[in-house]
Amino acid sequence: MHSLTEQLMGHSRARSGTGPVTGPYSGYSLHGPGGIQVVLPEQGVVLGRATQLSPTAVWAEPGDSVEALAHARTVRVCLDVGGTAIGPLTGEPRWSGAGARGSAVGIQLVGISAEQGRQILSVLEEAVLTGSAQPEASPLPVQEEIAGLERIESVLTAISAMNNRGVLRRPGRTVRVMLERLDAERGLLHWRCTEPGAGWGEAPYELEVVGYNSAYRMRLDGPAARGDTLVTRLPERLWRVRHRAHRRVRAPEGLRARFDHPLWKELGRREREVVDLSFTGLGLHVAPDDLVFPGLFLTVELAMAGGESLFLQGEVRHVSAARSDGRRVAGLEVRPRTEQDMVLWSNFVSQSLCPSTRTSEEYLEPLWELFEASGYFNLAGKSAGHFDELRRSFIDLGKRSAQLPHLFCQTVWPSERGAEASLSSLKAYRHSWMVHQLGRRPGKPSNAPEVPGQILRDIYMRTLEHAQGDPEFRWAISYAESTVPFVYRTHVRFAQRMQGIGQGLVMPLRMMDVECAELSGQPVGDLDIGPASIGEKYLLAGEIARTRPACYVEALDFTRDRLELWGTSRAWQGVGLERERRIIVARRQGVPLAALVLELGHPGTNLFRLLDSARLFPLTPEGKRSAYVALLDEARRWFAQRGRSSFVFLCEDDGAYAKAARLHDDPSAQPILWIIPASQVPEFLEHVSEQSVGRARSTPHLES
């Protein structure tokens, strides 16, 4: 009787077919003793143990037999799975480490039949169940240990107020529970079991509760369990675990996805229920014979209400273990296929994530009334009349913004009073979204949520989650008024925490109004003022990099390659909107003294004209003293030529020249520039959730 290896090596006929449609590291990584052996039947050798496997690729750590592949363009392999043969399979060698001895070798499989794919996936499913395989594409969770009593109370107070679900972990099972109340005075947590009769078991208790986009794990002692209730002491520590960068929610009832398998067309068109979704993710109920696996690329069609369809391109990132009915959940990372699909997808996901909110195009007049009622127009010593000239451009742009989700998001929380609250964002720079124009109407609408602060949480979530849908998103920025208690608790305190680990910025500045018609009257003297040369632009970029934090440079496009804002300008101008940056330099006898950075934004993008702005940077020690006033007069002329009556000077120094330059600001205001990395946005939204519960009495405003 022939051995299995002899049987495998006896096969010689190769199959032909099309190439795979997967990523380079698809499938499952394999580990542990034994495993799957990769055999080269024509060479009569065992290549080595498989370290990664899918129906489109197998990787192995070869021994001496690697020489058998040295000059091969195609090879045939068989998989020895504990005495069972799969193959022969045809493939093309791929090397890791340039084919050096001991390096990994991969074989890209081609022409695999559906039956062979089913065999491979069956083997892999068994390996997952025994713990010897795991999906190659599965991301690692983000973890944080929380030890401070104030922060622990804040987290658990928010979770109890929002009635978020939780689980009690016991040997062999989990029990659903809910945190009903936190008694801060006595340091106690009151829990309720939502599975009557399930029982609490013995202390200590391992519990996990869900926040905005994270799970919080804790280990708790008594003192007492009684029936369906349990009272425990506050934990000394929490462990926060986040598995996704983007929050997912349950999909609307009846939403179905259709797709064709890219490898095996004979499987036919598949239609499956959508389980959950986010801006970048989709969960589908799949059957075993769908033959999907991590790393597989799919084009998915979603049938929308109203008869429209949108198409998503996605990669399968995870496939769960089979349930009792055989179904699995496949998690996909997705992106819209076209710009029109992007508009449909963005609006659909936003509405699914925050169903109580709307985009602003149907609420533009109510939104203007909200700004009046909330006192937004009175910030920085302004009045409602100051904004009248921007009303028409604000409304015109608002009508267009819903069709430009790659540049704008304007969130409204509607009520019977009109617009109850609003928050906006726009893509101001290549990798940065600016959060702005936060307003909240005083009082309480009839449809107010029971949970305190829910309105503010909803508009923050929809606005910032929208930015997360942009694959270029790296920074969130805002110009915030730090004297507003809500802004201080949320924006300032969070950024200060991130700044301590080098991942955020809170920079005080002055925001000064400059009237274009109000020149300083100061003589220019022997200064030469004109557009910056290439060398002067590089000099400016180096000076900014030397004197400003790295996140400032990156977020505001002050790197050498993005200094002139070309990429962002093209994106805006491509849809008929104004956006540009101009750099002007003051020189004396050919020596550059100071640089003026001017930015223009489309009218109505921000009611405080924050995109019509100027900044000044010294290029020599005497530059500020001798050139700033003249440069600000040049800025007045530049903006006036572009039809602006005023602009904002963003003063990042002591402003000793302000009187001579005829600048104006509100001395009681304390504005800041706020920057956090996009990677911290889920944590920021978690922080907003904590801070908004029971603390939403004062009307917040964002920029001054």
CSV table of C-alpha atoms in Angstrom, one decimal, residues 12 23 27-28 88 97 122 133 191 225 245 287 414 445 466 509 551 554 583 628 632 648 694:
chain,number,residue,atom,x,y,z
A,12,SER,CA,0.8,14.7,-12.7
A,23,GLY,CA,-4.9,40.3,-1.2
A,27,GLY,CA,-6.6,33.2,4.4
A,28,TYR,CA,-5.4,31.9,7.8
A,88,PRO,CA,-2.7,18.4,-7.2
A,97,GLY,CA,13.5,37.4,1.6
A,122,SER,CA,-13.2,22.8,5.6
A,133,ALA,CA,-5.3,28.8,12.8
A,191,TRP,CA,-26.3,45.7,38.4
A,225,ALA,CA,-26.2,39.5,45.2
A,245,ALA,CA,-11.7,52.1,14.4
A,287,ALA,CA,-23.6,30.1,4.2
A,414,PRO,CA,-34.3,68.3,14.2
A,445,PRO,CA,-37.9,70.0,22.9
A,466,HIS,CA,-18.4,61.1,8.7
A,509,LEU,CA,-4.0,82.1,19.9
A,551,CYS,CA,1.1,67.7,14.4
A,554,GLU,CA,1.2,67.9,9.3
A,583,ILE,CA,2.7,83.0,0.4
A,628,TYR,CA,4.4,92.5,10.1
A,632,LEU,CA,-1.0,92.8,7.0
A,648,VAL,CA,-9.3,86.7,10.2
A,694,GLY,CA,-25.8,65.0,33.1
